[in-house]
Amino acid sequence: MPPNIPKDPLSGHLGHLSPEQQHILGKFRTELQDEGIFDQERHDDATLLRFLRARKFDLAKSKAMFASCEQWRKEFGVDEVVKTFDFPEKEAVDKIYPQYYHKTDKDGRPVYIERLGKLDLKKLYAVTTPERLLKRFVLEYEKFLTERLPACSEVVGHPVETSCTIMDLQNVGLTQFYQVKDYIAQATRIGQDRYPECMGKFYIINAPWVFSTVWMVIKPWLDEVTVNKISILGYNYKNELLLQIPAENLLADLGGLCQCPEGCSLSDAGPWNEENKGLIAETEPDKTVA
């Protein structure tokens, strides 16, 4: 490509495929159908492209990743989790280990927030189990793909395919991290290997001085593309977050203006929630962001 022509940032996405990428997509779909691991309802072209992008359009590697994911879905019982899993301990867990979606960023992405500072493993496992936490994690990923992203896409008028994540490490010490690192490792592998190409922005805030040690443990779990999407902001994060998230959508205790009456972590505010249809970021109408 000539140096004066910028690379398309959406290369590999629907509407932005080169002839070669379009050919590989068609071949990928055909081979999956021939091998009996293609589901017409779940495996649209956008889904197939997530696996192709994750493996840089290497057909063999993409097929191996896809087949492994389908086998994992059967073993984990993903369809059954979606149909029947309930999490009545949600409010109790929220007081100890808050993990939730809350409104959107300026590109229309759902904002996901995880806060490790309140974590007390003994209290957490008194109200739930690691297995139930993982099932909830998977259920939220499924809802992210089937409910949150379509609702965000409808509001902004273009496909929204990724999330904006904030991981708050305020008051987190090495003891807390090592207590929960096995769960985080499992969750990271599921997100990266089973739901590829879903991360758009990832901010780690309030990272303490010991985070360099934690990062040495976490980094090998991640592929290079994922690592390049992570911004480690420390304690001076407010201005950076407000560049990406409107103040009215960002929690007040993270430097924004939002104070949901019932508490932001339990409000599920966003365009995917019928009660909160209007709570969506103002996006540039002519901007297309994956």
PDB file of N, CA and C in Angstrom, residues 137-226:
ATOM      1  N   PHE A 137     -20.606 -14.632  34.312  1.00  0.00           N
ATOM      2  CA  PHE A 137     -19.708 -13.969  33.375  1.00  0.00           C
ATOM      3  C   PHE A 137     -20.054 -14.345  31.941  1.00  0.00           C
ATOM      4  N   VAL A 138     -20.262 -15.629  31.694  1.00  0.00           N
ATOM      5  CA  VAL A 138     -20.612 -16.105  30.356  1.00  0.00           C
ATOM      6  C   VAL A 138     -21.991 -15.590  29.943  1.00  0.00           C
ATOM      7  N   LEU A 139     -22.943 -15.622  30.871  1.00  0.00           N
ATOM      8  CA  LEU A 139     -24.277 -15.114  30.565  1.00  0.00           C
ATOM      9  C   LEU A 139     -24.220 -13.645  30.161  1.00  0.00           C
ATOM     10  N   GLU A 140     -23.415 -12.853  30.853  1.00  0.00           N
ATOM     11  CA  GLU A 140     -23.298 -11.435  30.522  1.00  0.00           C
ATOM     12  C   GLU A 140     -22.645 -11.235  29.153  1.00  0.00           C
ATOM     13  N   TYR A 141     -21.697 -12.093  28.790  1.00  0.00           N
ATOM     14  CA  TYR A 141     -21.102 -12.009  27.455  1.00  0.00           C
ATOM     15  C   TYR A 141     -22.153 -12.313  26.379  1.00  0.00           C
ATOM     16  N   GLU A 142     -22.976 -13.327  26.642  1.00  0.00           N
ATOM     17  CA  GLU A 142     -24.022 -13.674  25.681  1.00  0.00           C
ATOM     18  C   GLU A 142     -25.013 -12.521  25.529  1.00  0.00           C
ATOM     19  N   LYS A 143     -25.402 -11.911  26.639  1.00  0.00           N
ATOM     20  CA  LYS A 143     -26.320 -10.764  26.591  1.00  0.00           C
ATOM     21  C   LYS A 143     -25.646  -9.568  25.908  1.00  0.00           C
ATOM     22  N   PHE A 144     -24.342  -9.434  26.113  1.00  0.00           N
ATOM     23  CA  PHE A 144     -23.589  -8.376  25.461  1.00  0.00           C
ATOM     24  C   PHE A 144     -23.717  -8.485  23.939  1.00  0.00           C
ATOM     25  N   LEU A 145     -23.600  -9.709  23.428  1.00  0.00           N
ATOM     26  CA  LEU A 145     -23.653  -9.926  21.980  1.00  0.00           C
ATOM     27  C   LEU A 145     -25.070  -9.864  21.423  1.00  0.00           C
ATOM     28  N   THR A 146     -26.024 -10.405  22.161  1.00  0.00           N
ATOM     29  CA  THR A 146     -27.386 -10.537  21.619  1.00  0.00           C
ATOM     30  C   THR A 146     -28.330  -9.409  22.014  1.00  0.00           C
ATOM     31  N   GLU A 147     -28.004  -8.644  23.063  1.00  0.00           N
ATOM     32  CA  GLU A 147     -28.895  -7.584  23.524  1.00  0.00           C
ATOM     33  C   GLU A 147     -28.222  -6.203  23.534  1.00  0.00           C
ATOM     34  N   ARG A 148     -27.068  -6.105  24.192  1.00  0.00           N
ATOM     35  CA  ARG A 148     -26.468  -4.789  24.374  1.00  0.00           C
ATOM     36  C   ARG A 148     -25.941  -4.201  23.061  1.00  0.00           C
ATOM     37  N   LEU A 149     -25.147  -4.983  22.321  1.00  0.00           N
ATOM     38  CA  LEU A 149     -24.596  -4.456  21.077  1.00  0.00           C
ATOM     39  C   LEU A 149     -25.676  -4.107  20.050  1.00  0.00           C
ATOM     40  N   PRO A 150     -26.679  -4.977  19.825  1.00  0.00           N
ATOM     41  CA  PRO A 150     -27.729  -4.588  18.872  1.00  0.00           C
ATOM     42  C   PRO A 150     -28.465  -3.316  19.281  1.00  0.00           C
ATOM     43  N   ALA A 151     -28.730  -3.144  20.588  1.00  0.00           N
ATOM     44  CA  ALA A 151     -29.426  -1.945  21.049  1.00  0.00           C
ATOM     45  C   ALA A 151     -28.568  -0.701  20.815  1.00  0.00           C
ATOM     46  N   CYS A 152     -27.277  -0.796  21.099  1.00  0.00           N
ATOM     47  CA  CYS A 152     -26.378   0.339  20.881  1.00  0.00           C
ATOM     48  C   CYS A 152     -26.267   0.656  19.388  1.00  0.00           C
ATOM     49  N   SER A 153     -26.179  -0.383  18.565  1.00  0.00           N
ATOM     50  CA  SER A 153     -26.071  -0.190  17.115  1.00  0.00           C
ATOM     51  C   SER A 153     -27.302   0.517  16.570  1.00  0.00           C
ATOM     52  N   GLU A 154     -28.459   0.131  17.067  1.00  0.00           N
ATOM     53  CA  GLU A 154     -29.706   0.740  16.597  1.00  0.00           C
ATOM     54  C   GLU A 154     -29.747   2.229  16.928  1.00  0.00           C
ATOM     55  N   VAL A 155     -29.288   2.586  18.109  1.00  0.00           N
ATOM     56  CA  VAL A 155     -29.349   3.981  18.534  1.00  0.00           C
ATOM     57  C   VAL A 155     -28.376   4.860  17.746  1.00  0.00           C
ATOM     58  N   VAL A 156     -27.138   4.390  17.552  1.00  0.00           N
ATOM     59  CA  VAL A 156     -26.143   5.243  16.893  1.00  0.00           C
ATOM     60  C   VAL A 156     -26.184   5.132  15.374  1.00  0.00           C
ATOM     61  N   GLY A 157     -26.867   4.114  14.852  1.00  0.00           N
ATOM     62  CA  GLY A 157     -27.040   4.015  13.413  1.00  0.00           C
ATOM     63  C   GLY A 157     -25.906   3.366  12.659  1.00  0.00           C
ATOM     64  N   HIS A 158     -25.024   2.680  13.356  1.00  0.00           N
ATOM     65  CA  HIS A 158     -23.970   1.910  12.695  1.00  0.00           C
ATOM     66  C   HIS A 158     -23.583   0.756  13.620  1.00  0.00           C
ATOM     67  N   PRO A 159     -22.935  -0.281  13.074  1.00  0.00           N
ATOM     68  CA  PRO A 159     -22.600  -1.435  13.915  1.00  0.00           C
ATOM     69  C   PRO A 159     -21.661  -1.076  15.065  1.00  0.00           C
ATOM     70  N   VAL A 160     -22.037  -1.473  16.261  1.00  0.00           N
ATOM     71  CA  VAL A 160     -21.175  -1.375  17.439  1.00  0.00           C
ATOM     72  C   VAL A 160     -20.809  -2.808  17.820  1.00  0.00           C
ATOM     73  N   GLU A 161     -19.533  -3.106  17.849  1.00  0.00           N
ATOM     74  CA  GLU A 161     -19.099  -4.498  18.029  1.00  0.00           C
ATOM     75  C   GLU A 161     -18.235  -4.729  19.256  1.00  0.00           C
ATOM     76  N   THR A 162     -17.881  -3.657  19.964  1.00  0.00           N
ATOM     77  CA  THR A 162     -16.947  -3.819  21.071  1.00  0.00           C
ATOM     78  C   THR A 162     -17.404  -3.045  22.301  1.00  0.00           C
ATOM     79  N   SER A 163     -16.712  -3.289  23.411  1.00  0.00           N
ATOM     80  CA  SER A 163     -17.029  -2.635  24.681  1.00  0.00           C
ATOM     81  C   SER A 163     -15.933  -1.642  25.052  1.00  0.00           C
ATOM     82  N   CYS A 164     -16.244  -0.826  26.033  1.00  0.00           N
ATOM     83  CA  CYS A 164     -15.261   0.049  26.673  1.00  0.00           C
ATOM     84  C   CYS A 164     -15.206  -0.375  28.138  1.00  0.00           C
ATOM     85  N   THR A 165     -14.074  -0.883  28.572  1.00  0.00           N
ATOM     86  CA  THR A 165     -13.950  -1.455  29.915  1.00  0.00           C
ATOM     87  C   THR A 165     -13.115  -0.567  30.829  1.00  0.00           C
ATOM     88  N   ILE A 166     -13.570  -0.436  32.059  1.00  0.00           N
ATOM     89  CA  ILE A 166     -12.807   0.249  33.105  1.00  0.00           C
ATOM     90  C   ILE A 166     -12.582  -0.744  34.239  1.00  0.00           C
ATOM     91  N   MET A 167     -11.335  -1.036  34.540  1.00  0.00           N
ATOM     92  CA  MET A 167     -11.011  -1.867  35.701  1.00  0.00           C
ATOM     93  C   MET A 167     -10.396  -0.978  36.775  1.00  0.00           C
ATOM     94  N   ASP A 168     -11.101  -0.856  37.880  1.00  0.00           N
ATOM     95  CA  ASP A 168     -10.678   0.022  38.970  1.00  0.00           C
ATOM     96  C   ASP A 168      -9.931  -0.794  40.023  1.00  0.00           C
ATOM     97  N   LEU A 169      -8.670  -0.443  40.240  1.00  0.00           N
ATOM     98  CA  LEU A 169      -7.834  -1.180  41.198  1.00  0.00           C
ATOM     99  C   LEU A 169      -7.603  -0.396  42.492  1.00  0.00           C
ATOM    100  N   GLN A 170      -8.477   0.572  42.754  1.00  0.00           N
ATOM    101  CA  GLN A 170      -8.304   1.357  43.984  1.00  0.00           C
ATOM    102  C   GLN A 170      -8.318   0.453  45.213  1.00  0.00           C
ATOM    103  N   ASN A 171      -7.325   0.621  46.059  1.00  0.00           N
ATOM    104  CA  ASN A 171      -7.182  -0.135  47.320  1.00  0.00           C
ATOM    105  C   ASN A 171      -6.861  -1.609  47.115  1.00  0.00           C
ATOM    106  N   VAL A 172      -6.475  -1.980  45.916  1.00  0.00           N
ATOM    107  CA  VAL A 172      -6.140  -3.388  45.664  1.00  0.00           C
ATOM    108  C   VAL A 172      -4.682  -3.642  46.023  1.00  0.00           C
ATOM    109  N   GLY A 173      -4.463  -4.681  46.816  1.00  0.00           N
ATOM    110  CA  GLY A 173      -3.113  -5.098  47.162  1.00  0.00           C
ATOM    111  C   GLY A 173      -2.806  -6.453  46.551  1.00  0.00           C
ATOM    112  N   LEU A 174      -1.583  -6.886  46.699  1.00  0.00           N
ATOM    113  CA  LEU A 174      -1.184  -8.172  46.135  1.00  0.00           C
ATOM    114  C   LEU A 174      -2.000  -9.323  46.708  1.00  0.00           C
ATOM    115  N   THR A 175      -2.335  -9.232  48.003  1.00  0.00           N
ATOM    116  CA  THR A 175      -3.103 -10.312  48.630  1.00  0.00           C
ATOM    117  C   THR A 175      -4.453 -10.482  47.950  1.00  0.00           C
ATOM    118  N   GLN A 176      -5.152  -9.359  47.705  1.00  0.00           N
ATOM    119  CA  GLN A 176      -6.455  -9.443  47.049  1.00  0.00           C
ATOM    120  C   GLN A 176      -6.326 -10.026  45.656  1.00  0.00           C
ATOM    121  N   PHE A 177      -5.318  -9.566  44.916  1.00  0.00           N
ATOM    122  CA  PHE A 177      -5.166 -10.054  43.546  1.00  0.00           C
ATOM    123  C   PHE A 177      -4.887 -11.551  43.524  1.00  0.00           C
ATOM    124  N   TYR A 178      -3.957 -12.008  44.342  1.00  0.00           N
ATOM    125  CA  TYR A 178      -3.603 -13.428  44.306  1.00  0.00           C
ATOM    126  C   TYR A 178      -4.743 -14.311  44.797  1.00  0.00           C
ATOM    127  N   GLN A 179      -5.629 -13.747  45.622  1.00  0.00           N
ATOM    128  CA  GLN A 179      -6.790 -14.522  46.057  1.00  0.00           C
ATOM    129  C   GLN A 179      -7.715 -14.844  44.883  1.00  0.00           C
ATOM    130  N   VAL A 180      -7.816 -13.899  43.964  1.00  0.00           N
ATOM    131  CA  VAL A 180      -8.810 -14.035  42.902  1.00  0.00           C
ATOM    132  C   VAL A 180      -8.171 -14.266  41.522  1.00  0.00           C
ATOM    133  N   LYS A 181      -6.872 -14.452  41.473  1.00  0.00           N
ATOM    134  CA  LYS A 181      -6.201 -14.535  40.177  1.00  0.00           C
ATOM    135  C   LYS A 181      -6.635 -15.746  39.361  1.00  0.00           C
ATOM    136  N   ASP A 182      -6.981 -16.858  40.001  1.00  0.00           N
ATOM    137  CA  ASP A 182      -7.413 -18.035  39.240  1.00  0.00           C
ATOM    138  C   ASP A 182      -8.731 -17.762  38.514  1.00  0.00           C
ATOM    139  N   TYR A 183      -9.655 -17.083  39.212  1.00  0.00           N
ATOM    140  CA  TYR A 183     -10.914 -16.723  38.573  1.00  0.00           C
ATOM    141  C   TYR A 183     -10.664 -15.741  37.432  1.00  0.00           C
ATOM    142  N   ILE A 184      -9.826 -14.726  37.673  1.00  0.00           N
ATOM    143  CA  ILE A 184      -9.542 -13.738  36.641  1.00  0.00           C
ATOM    144  C   ILE A 184      -8.877 -14.399  35.439  1.00  0.00           C
ATOM    145  N   ALA A 185      -7.988 -15.357  35.684  1.00  0.00           N
ATOM    146  CA  ALA A 185      -7.334 -16.065  34.578  1.00  0.00           C
ATOM    147  C   ALA A 185      -8.357 -16.822  33.737  1.00  0.00           C
ATOM    148  N   GLN A 186      -9.285 -17.524  34.393  1.00  0.00           N
ATOM    149  CA  GLN A 186     -10.315 -18.244  33.660  1.00  0.00           C
ATOM    150  C   GLN A 186     -11.197 -17.291  32.871  1.00  0.00           C
ATOM    151  N   ALA A 187     -11.611 -16.211  33.512  1.00  0.00           N
ATOM    152  CA  ALA A 187     -12.475 -15.234  32.844  1.00  0.00           C
ATOM    153  C   ALA A 187     -11.747 -14.594  31.663  1.00  0.00           C
ATOM    154  N   THR A 188     -10.464 -14.297  31.834  1.00  0.00           N
ATOM    155  CA  THR A 188      -9.681 -13.705  30.750  1.00  0.00           C
ATOM    156  C   THR A 188      -9.589 -14.649  29.569  1.00  0.00           C
ATOM    157  N   ARG A 189      -9.340 -15.924  29.833  1.00  0.00           N
ATOM    158  CA  ARG A 189      -9.240 -16.899  28.737  1.00  0.00           C
ATOM    159  C   ARG A 189     -10.566 -17.046  28.008  1.00  0.00           C
ATOM    160  N   ILE A 190     -11.667 -17.055  28.770  1.00  0.00           N
ATOM    161  CA  ILE A 190     -12.984 -17.167  28.137  1.00  0.00           C
ATOM    162  C   ILE A 190     -13.239 -15.956  27.245  1.00  0.00           C
ATOM    163  N   GLY A 191     -12.982 -14.768  27.776  1.00  0.00           N
ATOM    164  CA  GLY A 191     -13.220 -13.569  26.989  1.00  0.00           C
ATOM    165  C   GLY A 191     -12.370 -13.520  25.733  1.00  0.00           C
ATOM    166  N   GLN A 192     -11.109 -13.875  25.847  1.00  0.00           N
ATOM    167  CA  GLN A 192     -10.172 -13.759  24.740  1.00  0.00           C
ATOM    168  C   GLN A 192     -10.350 -14.866  23.707  1.00  0.00           C
ATOM    169  N   ASP A 193     -10.574 -16.100  24.168  1.00  0.00           N
ATOM    170  CA  ASP A 193     -10.615 -17.252  23.270  1.00  0.00           C
ATOM    171  C   ASP A 193     -12.015 -17.607  22.776  1.00  0.00           C
ATOM    172  N   ARG A 194     -13.047 -17.300  23.578  1.00  0.00           N
ATOM    173  CA  ARG A 194     -14.414 -17.703  23.209  1.00  0.00           C
ATOM    174  C   ARG A 194     -15.252 -16.544  22.684  1.00  0.00           C
ATOM    175  N   TYR A 195     -14.869 -15.326  23.042  1.00  0.00           N
ATOM    176  CA  TYR A 195     -15.580 -14.136  22.570  1.00  0.00           C
ATOM    177  C   TYR A 195     -14.553 -13.144  22.017  1.00  0.00           C
ATOM    178  N   PRO A 196     -13.826 -13.526  20.971  1.00  0.00           N
ATOM    179  CA  PRO A 196     -12.723 -12.695  20.478  1.00  0.00           C
ATOM    180  C   PRO A 196     -13.202 -11.390  19.860  1.00  0.00           C
ATOM    181  N   GLU A 197     -12.284 -10.439  19.841  1.00  0.00           N
ATOM    182  CA  GLU A 197     -12.510  -9.161  19.164  1.00  0.00           C
ATOM    183  C   GLU A 197     -13.716  -8.392  19.713  1.00  0.00           C
ATOM    184  N   CYS A 198     -13.964  -8.512  21.018  1.00  0.00           N
ATOM    185  CA  CYS A 198     -15.060  -7.774  21.655  1.00  0.00           C
ATOM    186  C   CYS A 198     -14.565  -6.584  22.465  1.00  0.00           C
ATOM    187  N   MET A 199     -13.261  -6.452  22.609  1.00  0.00           N
ATOM    188  CA  MET A 199     -12.701  -5.359  23.396  1.00  0.00           C
ATOM    189  C   MET A 199     -12.337  -4.192  22.492  1.00  0.00           C
ATOM    190  N   GLY A 200     -12.891  -3.014  22.786  1.00  0.00           N
ATOM    191  CA  GLY A 200     -12.542  -1.826  22.032  1.00  0.00           C
ATOM    192  C   GLY A 200     -11.548  -0.968  22.777  1.00  0.00           C
ATOM    193  N   LYS A 201     -11.933  -0.536  23.972  1.00  0.00           N
ATOM    194  CA  LYS A 201     -11.062   0.242  24.857  1.00  0.00           C
ATOM    195  C   LYS A 201     -10.992  -0.462  26.207  1.00  0.00           C
ATOM    196  N   PHE A 202      -9.836  -0.383  26.864  1.00  0.00           N
ATOM    197  CA  PHE A 202      -9.677  -1.006  28.182  1.00  0.00           C
ATOM    198  C   PHE A 202      -8.792  -0.100  29.023  1.00  0.00           C
ATOM    199  N   TYR A 203      -9.386   0.451  30.088  1.00  0.00           N
ATOM    200  CA  TYR A 203      -8.651   1.353  30.974  1.00  0.00           C
ATOM    201  C   TYR A 203      -8.465   0.695  32.340  1.00  0.00           C
ATOM    202  N   ILE A 204      -7.235   0.636  32.792  1.00  0.00           N
ATOM    203  CA  ILE A 204      -6.935   0.213  34.160  1.00  0.00           C
ATOM    204  C   ILE A 204      -6.631   1.474  34.948  1.00  0.00           C
ATOM    205  N   ILE A 205      -7.460   1.764  35.957  1.00  0.00           N
ATOM    206  CA  ILE A 205      -7.300   3.007  36.717  1.00  0.00           C
ATOM    207  C   ILE A 205      -6.939   2.704  38.172  1.00  0.00           C
ATOM    208  N   ASN A 206      -6.378   3.701  38.826  1.00  0.00           N
ATOM    209  CA  ASN A 206      -5.962   3.574  40.228  1.00  0.00           C
ATOM    210  C   ASN A 206      -4.980   2.417  40.424  1.00  0.00           C
ATOM    211  N   ALA A 207      -4.151   2.187  39.421  1.00  0.00           N
ATOM    212  CA  ALA A 207      -3.178   1.100  39.534  1.00  0.00           C
ATOM    213  C   ALA A 207      -2.136   1.437  40.591  1.00  0.00           C
ATOM    214  N   PRO A 208      -1.999   0.646  41.652  1.00  0.00           N
ATOM    215  CA  PRO A 208      -1.030   0.938  42.723  1.00  0.00           C
ATOM    216  C   PRO A 208       0.392   0.620  42.272  1.00  0.00           C
ATOM    217  N   TRP A 209       1.348   0.997  43.082  1.00  0.00           N
ATOM    218  CA  TRP A 209       2.743   0.774  42.713  1.00  0.00           C
ATOM    219  C   TRP A 209       3.065  -0.706  42.565  1.00  0.00           C
ATOM    220  N   VAL A 210       2.312  -1.558  43.247  1.00  0.00           N
ATOM    221  CA  VAL A 210       2.586  -3.004  43.141  1.00  0.00           C
ATOM    222  C   VAL A 210       2.010  -3.583  41.851  1.00  0.00           C
ATOM    223  N   PHE A 211       1.320  -2.750  41.037  1.00  0.00           N
ATOM    224  CA  PHE A 211       0.684  -3.287  39.846  1.00  0.00           C
ATOM    225  C   PHE A 211       1.690  -3.841  38.851  1.00  0.00           C
ATOM    226  N   SER A 212       2.914  -3.341  38.876  1.00  0.00           N
ATOM    227  CA  SER A 212       3.919  -3.875  37.953  1.00  0.00           C
ATOM    228  C   SER A 212       4.107  -5.372  38.183  1.00  0.00           C
ATOM    229  N   THR A 213       4.015  -5.796  39.452  1.00  0.00           N
ATOM    230  CA  THR A 213       4.109  -7.225  39.766  1.00  0.00           C
ATOM    231  C   THR A 213       2.882  -7.974  39.248  1.00  0.00           C
ATOM    232  N   VAL A 214       1.708  -7.384  39.460  1.00  0.00           N
ATOM    233  CA  VAL A 214       0.472  -7.993  38.982  1.00  0.00           C
ATOM    234  C   VAL A 214       0.485  -8.093  37.458  1.00  0.00           C
ATOM    235  N   TRP A 215       0.947  -7.048  36.795  1.00  0.00           N
ATOM    236  CA  TRP A 215       0.967  -7.021  35.332  1.00  0.00           C
ATOM    237  C   TRP A 215       1.858  -8.118  34.765  1.00  0.00           C
ATOM    238  N   MET A 216       2.932  -8.431  35.459  1.00  0.00           N
ATOM    239  CA  MET A 216       3.820  -9.507  35.012  1.00  0.00           C
ATOM    240  C   MET A 216       3.098 -10.857  35.023  1.00  0.00           C
ATOM    241  N   VAL A 217       2.119 -10.991  35.922  1.00  0.00           N
ATOM    242  CA  VAL A 217       1.331 -12.227  35.978  1.00  0.00           C
ATOM    243  C   VAL A 217       0.258 -12.235  34.893  1.00  0.00           C
ATOM    244  N   ILE A 218      -0.407 -11.081  34.707  1.00  0.00           N
ATOM    245  CA  ILE A 218      -1.531 -11.001  33.784  1.00  0.00           C
ATOM    246  C   ILE A 218      -1.098 -11.014  32.325  1.00  0.00           C
ATOM    247  N   LYS A 219      -0.044 -10.293  32.004  1.00  0.00           N
ATOM    248  CA  LYS A 219       0.324 -10.058  30.604  1.00  0.00           C
ATOM    249  C   LYS A 219       0.489 -11.335  29.783  1.00  0.00           C
ATOM    250  N   PRO A 220       1.111 -12.406  30.321  1.00  0.00           N
ATOM    251  CA  PRO A 220       1.240 -13.626  29.519  1.00  0.00           C
ATOM    252  C   PRO A 220      -0.095 -14.283  29.163  1.00  0.00           C
ATOM    253  N   TRP A 221      -1.166 -13.935  29.891  1.00  0.00           N
ATOM    254  CA  TRP A 221      -2.475 -14.499  29.567  1.00  0.00           C
ATOM    255  C   TRP A 221      -3.057 -13.887  28.298  1.00  0.00           C
ATOM    256  N   LEU A 222      -2.518 -12.734  27.880  1.00  0.00           N
ATOM    257  CA  LEU A 222      -3.128 -11.940  26.828  1.00  0.00           C
ATOM    258  C   LEU A 222      -2.338 -12.019  25.531  1.00  0.00           C
ATOM    259  N   ASP A 223      -3.062 -11.938  24.392  1.00  0.00           N
ATOM    260  CA  ASP A 223      -2.353 -11.863  23.128  1.00  0.00           C
ATOM    261  C   ASP A 223      -1.922 -10.421  22.863  1.00  0.00           C
ATOM    262  N   GLU A 224      -1.091 -10.244  21.855  1.00  0.00           N
ATOM    263  CA  GLU A 224      -0.493  -8.931  21.589  1.00  0.00           C
ATOM    264  C   GLU A 224      -1.547  -7.880  21.260  1.00  0.00           C
ATOM    265  N   VAL A 225      -2.568  -8.266  20.486  1.00  0.00           N
ATOM    266  CA  VAL A 225      -3.616  -7.316  20.102  1.00  0.00           C
ATOM    267  C   VAL A 225      -4.348  -6.799  21.336  1.00  0.00           C
ATOM    268  N   THR A 226      -4.646  -7.702  22.281  1.00  0.00           N
ATOM    269  CA  THR A 226      -5.337  -7.308  23.507  1.00  0.00           C
ATOM    270  C   THR A 226      -4.474  -6.372  24.340  1.00  0.00           C
TER     271      THR A 226
END
